[in-house]
Amino acid sequence: MLKDYGKTWVYVYLRQLTLDKVKSYVKTGTGWDVSDDGTVFDPNRNLVALEAKMSNQTGQPKPSVWVAKDKNASEQDMSFSCIGTVQDVSSHPSQQRIHRGVGIFSVSMEVEGGPNVRPTPGMGCEANLCFTLVSLRTWGITDCVAPIVHAPSKWY
């Protein structure tokens, strides 16, 4: 079992193209290259796994899970209902699988040094992106993706 998985963090799977686009925006907007530390690439499915934190601070809302009411509805008619927090839902055995859908995140950037540190081309300094899950809109569970497990230090 992974320590605190589903309580303080989760694995998120996204297309490589999506992560590359986010990294490009960071580079253009800040000048910083983004580190690939903590990401695992699955070339068979063109997916990247990364860790996302979950807000678990007192007074902060916990990330919620919203399920499609009708999976066959058109895009314009799609509606969702909240079934609880990620922490609550992940404790149910029937939900301990990979969900497909849309995750809504806050993204922050960490760099070593003080607040006046600026990127220096050719120096190899990189920024780390920190994803925090805010909400999840799911169309259901998928059996088409096998979990990619990285970070063996998180095992009990």
CSV table of C-alpha atoms in Angstrom, one decimal:
chain,number,residue,atom,x,y,z
A,1,MET,CA,0.0,0.0,0.0
A,2,LEU,CA,1.2,3.5,-0.8
A,3,LYS,CA,1.6,5.8,2.2
A,4,ASP,CA,-1.2,8.4,2.4
A,5,TYR,CA,-2.2,7.7,-1.2
A,6,GLY,CA,-5.7,9.1,-1.8
A,7,LYS,CA,-5.4,11.2,1.3
A,8,THR,CA,-2.6,13.8,0.7
A,9,TRP,CA,-1.6,12.9,-2.9
A,10,VAL,CA,-2.6,10.9,-6.0
A,11,TYR,CA,-1.1,9.8,-9.2
A,12,VAL,CA,-2.4,11.7,-12.2
A,13,TYR,CA,-2.0,10.5,-15.8
A,14,LEU,CA,-2.0,12.9,-18.7
A,15,ARG,CA,-0.9,12.9,-22.3
A,16,GLN,CA,2.7,13.7,-22.9
A,17,LEU,CA,1.6,16.5,-25.3
A,18,THR,CA,-0.3,18.2,-22.5
A,19,LEU,CA,2.7,18.2,-20.1
A,20,ASP,CA,4.9,19.5,-22.9
A,21,LYS,CA,2.5,22.3,-23.5
A,22,VAL,CA,2.5,23.3,-19.8
A,23,LYS,CA,6.3,23.2,-19.8
A,24,SER,CA,6.4,25.4,-22.9
A,25,TYR,CA,4.1,28.0,-21.2
A,26,VAL,CA,6.3,28.0,-18.1
A,27,LYS,CA,9.4,28.5,-20.3
A,28,THR,CA,7.9,31.3,-22.3
A,29,GLY,CA,6.4,33.1,-19.3
A,30,THR,CA,9.2,32.8,-16.8
A,31,GLY,CA,12.4,31.7,-18.7
A,32,TRP,CA,12.7,28.6,-16.5
A,33,ASP,CA,13.0,25.1,-17.9
A,34,VAL,CA,10.9,22.5,-16.1
A,35,SER,CA,12.4,19.5,-14.5
A,36,ASP,CA,11.1,16.0,-15.4
A,37,ASP,CA,11.9,14.7,-11.9
A,38,GLY,CA,9.0,12.7,-10.5
A,39,THR,CA,7.4,12.0,-13.9
A,40,VAL,CA,7.2,8.6,-15.5
A,41,PHE,CA,6.6,8.3,-19.2
A,42,ASP,CA,4.7,5.3,-20.6
A,43,PRO,CA,5.5,5.2,-24.4
A,44,ASN,CA,3.0,2.5,-25.1
A,45,ARG,CA,0.1,4.8,-24.2
A,46,ASN,CA,1.8,8.1,-24.6
A,47,LEU,CA,0.9,9.0,-21.0
A,48,VAL,CA,2.9,10.6,-18.2
A,49,ALA,CA,2.3,9.9,-14.6
A,50,LEU,CA,3.0,12.6,-12.0
A,51,GLU,CA,2.2,13.1,-8.3
A,52,ALA,CA,-0.5,15.7,-7.4
A,53,LYS,CA,-0.9,17.0,-3.9
A,54,MET,CA,-4.3,17.3,-2.4
A,55,SER,CA,-5.3,20.1,-0.1
A,56,ASN,CA,-5.7,18.7,3.4
A,57,GLN,CA,-5.3,21.9,5.5
A,58,THR,CA,-7.9,22.8,8.0
A,59,GLY,CA,-10.2,25.4,6.7
A,60,GLN,CA,-9.4,24.6,3.0
A,61,PRO,CA,-11.9,22.7,0.9
A,62,LYS,CA,-10.9,19.2,0.0
A,63,PRO,CA,-10.9,18.2,-3.6
A,64,SER,CA,-14.2,16.9,-4.8
A,65,VAL,CA,-15.3,14.1,-7.2
A,66,TRP,CA,-18.0,14.8,-9.7
A,67,VAL,CA,-19.6,11.9,-11.7
A,68,ALA,CA,-21.3,12.2,-15.0
A,69,LYS,CA,-25.1,11.7,-14.6
A,70,ASP,CA,-25.5,10.3,-18.1
A,71,LYS,CA,-22.3,9.0,-19.7
A,72,ASN,CA,-24.0,8.9,-23.1
A,73,ALA,CA,-25.2,12.6,-23.0
A,74,SER,CA,-23.9,15.0,-25.6
A,75,GLU,CA,-21.2,17.5,-24.7
A,76,GLN,CA,-23.8,20.3,-24.4
A,77,ASP,CA,-26.1,18.2,-22.2
A,78,MET,CA,-23.4,16.7,-20.0
A,79,SER,CA,-24.0,17.3,-16.3
A,80,PHE,CA,-22.3,16.0,-13.1
A,81,SER,CA,-23.2,15.4,-9.5
A,82,CYS,CA,-20.8,15.5,-6.6
A,83,ILE,CA,-20.3,12.2,-4.8
A,84,GLY,CA,-17.9,13.4,-2.1
A,85,THR,CA,-14.3,14.3,-1.6
A,86,VAL,CA,-11.4,12.5,-3.2
A,87,GLN,CA,-10.4,11.3,0.2
A,88,ASP,CA,-13.8,9.8,1.0
A,89,VAL,CA,-14.4,8.3,-2.5
A,90,SER,CA,-11.0,6.7,-2.6
A,91,SER,CA,-11.7,4.8,0.6
A,92,HIS,CA,-14.5,2.9,-1.2
A,93,PRO,CA,-13.2,-0.4,-2.7
A,94,SER,CA,-15.4,0.1,-5.8
A,95,GLN,CA,-13.7,3.4,-6.6
A,96,GLN,CA,-10.1,2.3,-6.1
A,97,ARG,CA,-9.4,2.1,-9.8
A,98,ILE,CA,-8.3,4.6,-12.5
A,99,HIS,CA,-10.9,7.2,-13.4
A,100,ARG,CA,-11.0,8.9,-16.7
A,101,GLY,CA,-12.1,12.5,-16.9
A,102,VAL,CA,-10.8,16.0,-16.2
A,103,GLY,CA,-8.8,17.1,-13.3
A,104,ILE,CA,-8.7,20.7,-12.2
A,105,PHE,CA,-5.4,21.7,-10.6
A,106,SER,CA,-3.7,24.7,-9.1
A,107,VAL,CA,-0.1,24.7,-10.3
A,108,SER,CA,2.8,26.4,-8.6
A,109,MET,CA,6.5,26.5,-9.4
A,110,GLU,CA,9.5,25.9,-7.0
A,111,VAL,CA,13.1,27.0,-7.8
A,112,GLU,CA,16.1,26.8,-5.6
A,113,GLY,CA,17.5,30.0,-4.1
A,114,GLY,CA,16.0,33.3,-3.0
A,115,PRO,CA,13.2,35.4,-4.4
A,116,ASN,CA,15.6,37.3,-6.7
A,117,VAL,CA,17.0,34.2,-8.5
A,118,ARG,CA,16.6,34.4,-12.3
A,119,PRO,CA,17.1,31.7,-14.9
A,120,THR,CA,20.5,31.6,-16.4
A,121,PRO,CA,20.8,30.0,-19.9
A,122,GLY,CA,23.1,27.0,-20.0
A,123,MET,CA,23.5,26.7,-16.2
A,124,GLY,CA,21.2,23.7,-16.0
A,125,CYS,CA,18.9,25.2,-13.4
A,126,GLU,CA,15.3,23.9,-13.6
A,127,ALA,CA,12.1,24.6,-11.8
A,128,ASN,CA,9.8,22.0,-10.3
A,129,LEU,CA,6.1,22.2,-11.0
A,130,CYS,CA,3.7,21.3,-8.1
A,131,PHE,CA,0.3,20.2,-9.0
A,132,THR,CA,-2.5,20.4,-6.4
A,133,LEU,CA,-5.8,18.7,-7.2
A,134,VAL,CA,-8.8,20.9,-6.7
A,135,SER,CA,-11.6,18.9,-8.3
A,136,LEU,CA,-12.2,15.9,-10.5
A,137,ARG,CA,-14.9,15.4,-13.2
A,138,THR,CA,-15.1,11.7,-14.1
A,139,TRP,CA,-16.8,9.8,-16.8
A,140,GLY,CA,-16.2,6.6,-14.9
A,141,ILE,CA,-13.6,3.9,-14.3
A,142,THR,CA,-11.4,2.8,-17.1
A,143,ASP,CA,-9.8,-0.6,-17.5
A,144,CYS,CA,-7.7,0.5,-20.5
A,145,VAL,CA,-4.8,2.0,-18.4
A,146,ALA,CA,-2.6,0.1,-16.1
A,147,PRO,CA,-1.2,2.1,-13.1
A,148,ILE,CA,2.3,3.4,-13.4
A,149,VAL,CA,3.9,3.3,-10.0
A,150,HIS,CA,7.0,5.4,-9.4
A,151,ALA,CA,8.3,6.6,-6.0
A,152,PRO,CA,9.0,3.3,-4.2
A,153,SER,CA,9.8,5.4,-1.1
A,154,LYS,CA,6.1,6.0,-0.6
A,155,TRP,CA,5.4,2.2,0.0
A,156,TYR,CA,4.7,1.3,3.6
